PDB file of C-alpha atoms in Angstrom:
ATOM      1  CA  MET A   1      -8.604-123.698-103.929  1.00 44.00           C
ATOM      2  CA  ALA A   2     -10.913-120.862-102.868  1.00 53.00           C
ATOM      3  CA  ASP A   3      -9.772-117.317-103.510  1.00 54.00           C
ATOM      4  CA  TRP A   4     -10.578-115.686-100.165  1.00 53.00           C
ATOM      5  CA  SER A   5      -9.561-112.260-101.457  1.00 56.00           C
ATOM      6  CA  ILE A   6     -12.733-112.025-103.560  1.00 60.00           C
ATOM      7  CA  LEU A   7     -15.038-113.129-100.750  1.00 57.00           C
ATOM      8  CA  PRO A   8     -17.516-110.346 -99.858  1.00 57.00           C
ATOM      9  CA  PRO A   9     -16.472-108.748 -96.524  1.00 58.00           C
ATOM     10  CA  GLU A  10     -19.871-109.370 -94.942  1.00 59.00           C
ATOM     11  CA  ILE A  11     -19.541-113.114 -95.643  1.00 55.00           C
ATOM     12  CA  GLY A  12     -16.055-113.112 -94.169  1.00 56.00           C
ATOM     13  CA  HIS A  13     -17.344-111.419 -91.024  1.00 54.00           C
ATOM     14  CA  GLU A  14     -20.129-113.996 -90.717  1.00 58.00           C
ATOM     15  CA  ILE A  15     -17.617-116.844 -90.956  1.00 57.00           C
ATOM     16  CA  ALA A  16     -15.328-115.239 -88.373  1.00 55.00           C
ATOM     17  CA  ASN A  17     -18.145-114.470 -85.944  1.00 58.00           C
ATOM     18  CA  HIS A  18     -19.477-118.007 -86.277  1.00 53.00           C
ATOM     19  CA  ASN A  19     -16.075-119.278 -85.111  1.00 56.00           C
ATOM     20  CA  VAL A  20     -15.618-116.739 -82.326  1.00 56.00           C
ATOM     21  CA  ASP A  21     -15.087-119.525 -79.750  1.00 59.00           C
ATOM     22  CA  ASP A  22     -12.752-121.532 -81.977  1.00 53.00           C
ATOM     23  CA  LEU A  23      -9.350-119.888 -81.592  1.00 56.00           C
ATOM     24  CA  ALA A  24      -7.562-122.458 -83.746  1.00 59.00           C
ATOM     25  CA  THR A  25      -9.871-121.753 -86.680  1.00 57.00           C
ATOM     26  CA  LEU A  26      -9.544-117.988 -86.275  1.00 56.00           C
ATOM     27  CA  ARG A  27      -5.751-118.253 -86.196  1.00 59.00           C
ATOM     28  CA  SER A  28      -5.841-120.333 -89.362  1.00 59.00           C
ATOM     29  CA  MET A  29      -8.102-117.788 -91.040  1.00 57.00           C
ATOM     30  CA  CYS A  30      -5.582-115.055 -90.230  1.00 57.00           C
ATOM     31  CA  ARG A  31      -2.941-116.966 -92.178  1.00 56.00           C
ATOM     32  CA  VAL A  32      -5.075-117.651 -95.249  1.00 60.00           C
ATOM     33  CA  SER A  33      -4.983-114.177 -96.772  1.00 56.00           C
ATOM     34  CA  LYS A  34      -4.882-110.496 -95.907  1.00 58.00           C
ATOM     35  CA  ALA A  35      -8.618-110.285 -96.543  1.00 57.00           C
ATOM     36  CA  MET A  36      -9.391-113.074 -94.076  1.00 59.00           C
ATOM     37  CA  ARG A  37      -6.950-111.636 -91.563  1.00 58.00           C
ATOM     38  CA  ARG A  38      -8.838-108.345 -91.559  1.00 61.00           C
ATOM     39  CA  VAL A  39     -12.169-110.006 -90.740  1.00 58.00           C
ATOM     40  CA  SER A  40     -10.707-112.512 -88.253  1.00 58.00           C
ATOM     41  CA  ILE A  41      -8.663-110.169 -86.072  1.00 66.00           C
ATOM     42  CA  GLU A  42     -11.625-108.624 -84.225  1.00 68.00           C
ATOM     43  CA  PRO A  43     -13.276-111.890 -83.073  1.00 65.00           C
ATOM     44  CA  LEU A  44      -9.853-113.450 -82.389  1.00 74.00           C
ATOM     45  CA  PHE A  45      -9.041-110.714 -79.890  1.00 79.00           C
ATOM     46  CA  SER A  46     -12.566-110.098 -78.618  1.00 84.00           C
ATOM     47  CA  VAL A  47     -11.609-112.037 -75.471  1.00 88.00           C
ATOM     48  CA  VAL A  48      -8.149-111.775 -73.914  1.00 92.00           C
ATOM     49  CA  ARG A  49      -6.830-113.662 -70.892  1.00 91.00           C
ATOM     50  CA  PHE A  50      -4.105-112.787 -68.405  1.00 94.00           C
ATOM     51  CA  ALA A  51      -2.730-115.396 -65.993  1.00 91.00           C
ATOM     52  CA  CYS A  52       0.718-113.997 -65.157  1.00 91.00           C
ATOM     53  CA  VAL A  53       2.752-110.790 -65.356  1.00 92.00           C
ATOM     54  CA  GLU A  54       4.432-112.065 -68.517  1.00 92.00           C
ATOM     55  CA  ASP A  55       1.024-112.091 -70.235  1.00 92.00           C
ATOM     56  CA  LEU A  56       0.673-108.371 -69.531  1.00 95.00           C
ATOM     57  CA  SER A  57       4.106-107.687 -71.017  1.00 93.00           C
ATOM     58  CA  LEU A  58       3.283-109.777 -74.083  1.00 92.00           C
ATOM     59  CA  TRP A  59       0.083-107.793 -74.611  1.00 94.00           C
ATOM     60  CA  VAL A  60       2.080-104.551 -74.598  1.00 95.00           C
ATOM     61  CA  GLU A  61       4.402-106.004 -77.255  1.00 94.00           C
ATOM     62  CA  ILE A  62       1.439-107.090 -79.389  1.00 89.00           C
ATOM     63  CA  LEU A  63      -0.088-103.613 -79.225  1.00 92.00           C
ATOM     64  CA  GLN A  64       3.204-102.041 -80.232  1.00 93.00           C
ATOM     65  CA  ARG A  65       2.978-104.014 -83.477  1.00 88.00           C
ATOM     66  CA  THR A  66      -0.779-103.602 -83.977  1.00 85.00           C
ATOM     67  CA  PRO A  67      -2.154-100.762 -81.805  1.00 89.00           C
ATOM     68  CA  THR A  68      -5.705-101.112 -83.136  1.00 86.00           C
ATOM     69  CA  LEU A  69      -6.137-104.548 -81.535  1.00 87.00           C
ATOM     70  CA  ASN A  70      -7.019-102.878 -78.261  1.00 91.00           C
ATOM     71  CA  MET A  71     -10.263-101.688 -79.843  1.00 90.00           C
ATOM     72  CA  SER A  72     -11.296-105.288 -80.601  1.00 87.00           C
ATOM     73  CA  VAL A  73     -11.360-106.444 -76.971  1.00 94.00           C
ATOM     74  CA  ARG A  74     -14.822-106.916 -75.475  1.00 93.00           C
ATOM     75  CA  ARG A  75     -14.106-109.240 -72.532  1.00 94.00           C
ATOM     76  CA  VAL A  76     -11.007-109.571 -70.346  1.00 97.00           C
ATOM     77  CA  LYS A  77     -10.297-112.488 -68.010  1.00 96.00           C
ATOM     78  CA  PHE A  78      -7.795-112.385 -65.151  1.00 96.00           C
ATOM     79  CA  SER A  79      -6.832-115.534 -63.259  1.00 92.00           C
ATOM     80  CA  GLY A  80      -4.645-115.853 -60.192  1.00 86.00           C
ATOM     81  CA  SER A  81      -4.617-119.651 -60.361  1.00 84.00           C
ATOM     82  CA  ARG A  82      -1.334-121.350 -61.185  1.00 74.00           C
ATOM     83  CA  ASP A  83      -3.359-124.136 -62.804  1.00 72.00           C
ATOM     84  CA  ASN A  84      -3.972-121.876 -65.798  1.00 63.00           C
ATOM     85  CA  LEU A  85      -0.224-121.772 -66.430  1.00 66.00           C
ATOM     86  CA  LEU A  86       0.198-125.520 -66.820  1.00 59.00           C
ATOM     87  CA  GLY A  87       1.472-126.496 -70.236  1.00 58.00           C
ATOM     88  CA  ARG A  88       3.348-123.224 -70.665  1.00 60.00           C
ATOM     89  CA  GLY A  89       6.825-124.421 -69.764  1.00 59.00           C
ATOM     90  CA  SER A  90       8.245-123.931 -66.297  1.00 60.00           C
ATOM     91  CA  VAL A  91       5.489-122.469 -64.124  1.00 57.00           C
ATOM     92  CA  LYS A  92       8.083-121.454 -61.540  1.00 66.00           C
ATOM     93  CA  LYS A  93       9.587-118.982 -64.016  1.00 79.00           C
ATOM     94  CA  LEU A  94       6.274-117.173 -64.505  1.00 85.00           C
ATOM     95  CA  THR A  95       5.369-114.300 -62.184  1.00 89.00           C
ATOM     96  CA  PRO A  96       2.003-114.489 -60.375  1.00 87.00           C
ATOM     97  CA  LEU A  97      -0.454-111.926 -61.655  1.00 90.00           C
ATOM     98  CA  HIS A  98      -0.878-110.194 -58.291  1.00 88.00           C
ATOM     99  CA  LYS A  99       2.811-109.201 -58.426  1.00 90.00           C
ATOM    100  CA  ALA A 100       2.221-106.985 -61.455  1.00 91.00           C
ATOM    101  CA  PRO A 101       3.244-103.304 -61.153  1.00 89.00           C
ATOM    102  CA  ALA A 102       1.056-101.316 -58.763  1.00 88.00           C
ATOM    103  CA  ILE A 103       0.438 -98.858 -61.599  1.00 88.00           C
ATOM    104  CA  PRO A 104      -0.898-100.676 -64.696  1.00 91.00           C
ATOM    105  CA  HIS A 105       1.557-100.504 -67.586  1.00 91.00           C
ATOM    106  CA  ILE A 106      -0.890-101.723 -70.220  1.00 94.00           C
ATOM    107  CA  PRO A 107      -3.284 -99.415 -72.111  1.00 95.00           C
ATOM    108  CA  ALA A 108      -6.935 -99.193 -71.120  1.00 96.00           C
ATOM    109  CA  PHE A 109      -9.612-101.281 -72.837  1.00 97.00           C
ATOM    110  CA  PRO A 110     -12.116 -98.595 -73.888  1.00 96.00           C
ATOM    111  CA  LEU A 111     -14.611-100.967 -75.544  1.00 96.00           C
ATOM    112  CA  ALA A 112     -14.425-103.867 -73.091  1.00 96.00           C
ATOM    113  CA  HIS A 113     -17.855-104.383 -71.518  1.00 96.00           C
ATOM    114  CA  ALA A 114     -17.092-107.438 -69.351  1.00 97.00           C
ATOM    115  CA  VAL A 115     -14.330-108.326 -66.894  1.00 98.00           C
ATOM    116  CA  GLU A 116     -13.788-111.606 -65.054  1.00 97.00           C
ATOM    117  CA  TRP A 117     -11.580-112.118 -61.995  1.00 96.00           C
ATOM    118  CA  SER A 118     -10.896-115.613 -60.700  1.00 95.00           C
ATOM    119  CA  SER A 119      -8.820-117.261 -57.959  1.00 92.00           C
ATOM    120  CA  PHE A 120      -7.482-114.417 -55.817  1.00 90.00           C
ATOM    121  CA  ASP A 121      -7.170-114.745 -52.039  1.00 86.00           C
ATOM    122  CA  ASP A 122      -7.544-112.024 -49.412  1.00 84.00           C
ATOM    123  CA  GLU A 123      -3.874-111.022 -49.603  1.00 83.00           C
ATOM    124  CA  ASN A 124      -4.148-110.323 -53.325  1.00 88.00           C
ATOM    125  CA  LEU A 125      -7.581-108.690 -53.637  1.00 90.00           C
ATOM    126  CA  ALA A 126      -6.006-105.215 -53.602  1.00 90.00           C
ATOM    127  CA  PHE A 127      -4.663-105.955 -57.080  1.00 90.00           C
ATOM    128  CA  ILE A 128      -8.153-105.993 -58.581  1.00 94.00           C
ATOM    129  CA  PRO A 129      -9.460-102.433 -57.957  1.00 95.00           C
ATOM    130  CA  VAL A 130      -6.105-101.017 -59.077  1.00 94.00           C
ATOM    131  CA  TYR A 131      -6.486-102.647 -62.484  1.00 95.00           C
ATOM    132  CA  MET A 132     -10.204-101.928 -62.862  1.00 96.00           C
ATOM    133  CA  VAL A 133      -9.182 -98.420 -63.922  1.00 95.00           C
ATOM    134  CA  LEU A 134      -8.406-100.007 -67.295  1.00 96.00           C
ATOM    135  CA  PHE A 135     -12.116-100.599 -67.928  1.00 97.00           C
ATOM    136  CA  PRO A 136     -13.980 -97.272 -68.033  1.00 96.00           C
ATOM    137  CA  ASN A 137     -16.994 -98.770 -69.808  1.00 97.00           C
ATOM    138  CA  VAL A 138     -17.359-102.142 -68.122  1.00 97.00           C
ATOM    139  CA  ARG A 139     -20.963-103.194 -67.521  1.00 97.00           C
ATOM    140  CA  GLU A 140     -20.532-106.815 -66.476  1.00 97.00           C
ATOM    141  CA  LEU A 141     -18.331-108.020 -63.613  1.00 97.00           C
ATOM    142  CA  GLN A 142     -17.773-111.667 -62.735  1.00 97.00           C
ATOM    143  CA  LEU A 143     -15.961-112.638 -59.533  1.00 95.00           C
ATOM    144  CA  SER A 144     -15.222-116.288 -58.798  1.00 94.00           C
ATOM    145  CA  TYR A 145     -13.166-118.183 -56.239  1.00 92.00           C
ATOM    146  CA  LEU A 146     -12.187-115.092 -54.276  1.00 92.00           C
ATOM    147  CA  MET A 147     -11.487-115.062 -50.549  1.00 88.00           C
ATOM    148  CA  GLU A 148     -11.825-112.037 -48.271  1.00 88.00           C
ATOM    149  CA  LEU A 149     -10.944-111.524 -44.623  1.00 83.00           C
ATOM    150  CA  GLU A 150     -14.133-110.497 -42.815  1.00 81.00           C
ATOM    151  CA  GLY A 151     -14.248-106.737 -42.272  1.00 79.00           C
ATOM    152  CA  ASP A 152     -11.351-106.040 -44.633  1.00 82.00           C
ATOM    153  CA  GLY A 153     -13.595-104.421 -47.250  1.00 86.00           C
ATOM    154  CA  GLY A 154     -11.780-105.866 -50.250  1.00 88.00           C
ATOM    155  CA  LEU A 155     -14.937-106.761 -52.151  1.00 90.00           C
ATOM    156  CA  SER A 156     -16.448-103.354 -51.422  1.00 92.00           C
ATOM    157  CA  ARG A 157     -13.373-101.660 -52.879  1.00 94.00           C
ATOM    158  CA  ILE A 158     -13.641-103.777 -55.997  1.00 95.00           C
ATOM    159  CA  LEU A 159     -17.259-102.747 -56.577  1.00 94.00           C
ATOM    160  CA  ALA A 160     -16.471 -99.111 -55.784  1.00 95.00           C
ATOM    161  CA  SER A 161     -13.793 -99.142 -58.487  1.00 95.00           C
ATOM    162  CA  CYS A 162     -16.350-100.003 -61.184  1.00 95.00           C
ATOM    163  CA  PRO A 163     -18.615 -97.704 -63.165  1.00 92.00           C
ATOM    164  CA  PRO A 164     -22.358 -98.504 -62.856  1.00 92.00           C
ATOM    165  CA  LEU A 165     -22.840-102.203 -63.624  1.00 95.00           C
ATOM    166  CA  THR A 166     -25.780-103.942 -65.253  1.00 95.00           C
ATOM    167  CA  ARG A 167     -24.649-107.472 -64.404  1.00 95.00           C
ATOM    168  CA  LEU A 168     -22.766-108.868 -61.418  1.00 95.00           C
ATOM    169  CA  VAL A 169     -21.998-112.567 -61.002  1.00 95.00           C
ATOM    170  CA  LEU A 170     -20.484-113.966 -57.790  1.00 93.00           C
ATOM    171  CA  THR A 171     -19.391-117.600 -57.715  1.00 92.00           C
ATOM    172  CA  CYS A 172     -17.693-119.161 -54.685  1.00 90.00           C
ATOM    173  CA  VAL A 173     -16.795-115.793 -53.202  1.00 89.00           C
ATOM    174  CA  SER A 174     -15.961-116.364 -49.548  1.00 85.00           C
ATOM    175  CA  THR A 175     -15.319-114.449 -46.351  1.00 83.00           C
ATOM    176  CA  TYR A 176     -13.656-115.812 -43.253  1.00 80.00           C
ATOM    177  CA  SER A 177     -13.016-114.679 -39.692  1.00 80.00           C
ATOM    178  CA  PRO A 178      -9.567-114.933 -38.118  1.00 74.00           C
ATOM    179  CA  GLU A 179      -9.837-117.210 -35.092  1.00 68.00           C
ATOM    180  CA  PRO A 180      -7.287-118.674 -32.688  1.00 60.00           C
ATOM    181  CA  GLU A 181      -6.139-122.079 -33.881  1.00 57.00           C
ATOM    182  CA  SER A 182      -7.567-123.706 -30.756  1.00 52.00           C
ATOM    183  CA  GLU A 183     -11.042-122.538 -31.731  1.00 53.00           C
ATOM    184  CA  LEU A 184     -10.891-123.707 -35.317  1.00 49.00           C
ATOM    185  CA  GLU A 185     -12.543-127.057 -35.883  1.00 51.00           C
ATOM    186  CA  SER A 186     -12.549-127.027 -39.665  1.00 51.00           C
ATOM    187  CA  ASP A 187     -12.068-124.602 -42.529  1.00 50.00           C
ATOM    188  CA  GLU A 188     -15.573-125.307 -43.797  1.00 49.00           C
ATOM    189  CA  GLU A 189     -17.247-124.252 -40.551  1.00 48.00           C
ATOM    190  CA  ASP A 190     -15.479-120.894 -40.442  1.00 50.00           C
ATOM    191  CA  THR A 191     -15.870-119.891 -44.060  1.00 50.00           C
ATOM    192  CA  GLU A 192     -18.997-118.476 -45.641  1.00 54.00           C
ATOM    193  CA  TYR A 193     -19.438-118.961 -49.370  1.00 56.00           C
ATOM    194  CA  ILE A 194     -21.527-116.801 -51.631  1.00 54.00           C
ATOM    195  CA  GLU A 195     -22.808-117.998 -54.963  1.00 57.00           C
ATOM    196  CA  ALA A 196     -25.153-115.614 -56.695  1.00 56.00           C
ATOM    197  CA  HIS A 197     -26.246-114.376 -60.065  1.00 55.00           C
ATOM    198  CA  TRP A 198     -27.555-110.840 -60.082  1.00 54.00           C
ATOM    199  CA  GLU A 199     -28.600-108.513 -62.872  1.00 54.00           C
ATOM    200  CA  GLY A 200     -29.489-104.896 -62.377  1.00 53.00           C
ATOM    201  CA  THR A 201     -27.740-101.599 -61.860  1.00 55.00           C
ATOM    202  CA  VAL A 202     -25.029-101.019 -59.287  1.00 55.00           C
ATOM    203  CA  ASP A 203     -24.514 -97.302 -58.734  1.00 51.00           C
TER     204      ASP A 203
END
């Protein structure tokens, strides 16, 4: 059996980085030895995902045990879709992400350079700019499956809450106009969808 404790650190880092998208392998590496745990922790927590309020609370508990993990995070993904909670027990017992405290109770992510927001409707968009304060150095913003009431300014507030960006990706971001029911023929005719990939600087 290999003695991972004598493996040169640079080799360990190469192995961990090669498996950055394989969470099962990284978790296994953390259990092999203290040496492998040290090199696996950073890629294991380079991307974190939040899909409910309970995820935020769990992250606080994790940081209480290992405060330095916050410095490993490079990308954070938020999802308002209940589909992402399937397979996690009773979905009804989990609190939707947009019902999180109005003032974020999790520490900032000082080294995170990318943030993704997915599946929030017009009633919940206000949640996003409030939590963008956690990302002082974000450079990439991805918005997908968001819906905004025309003239509400929700998307503008989201962009205004960000520092200068170098990459902005919009996928299925929609706006709609409130119309009397008698004038509505179909949802598709009254909803405008935006799908764009843009790279540059947003001041």
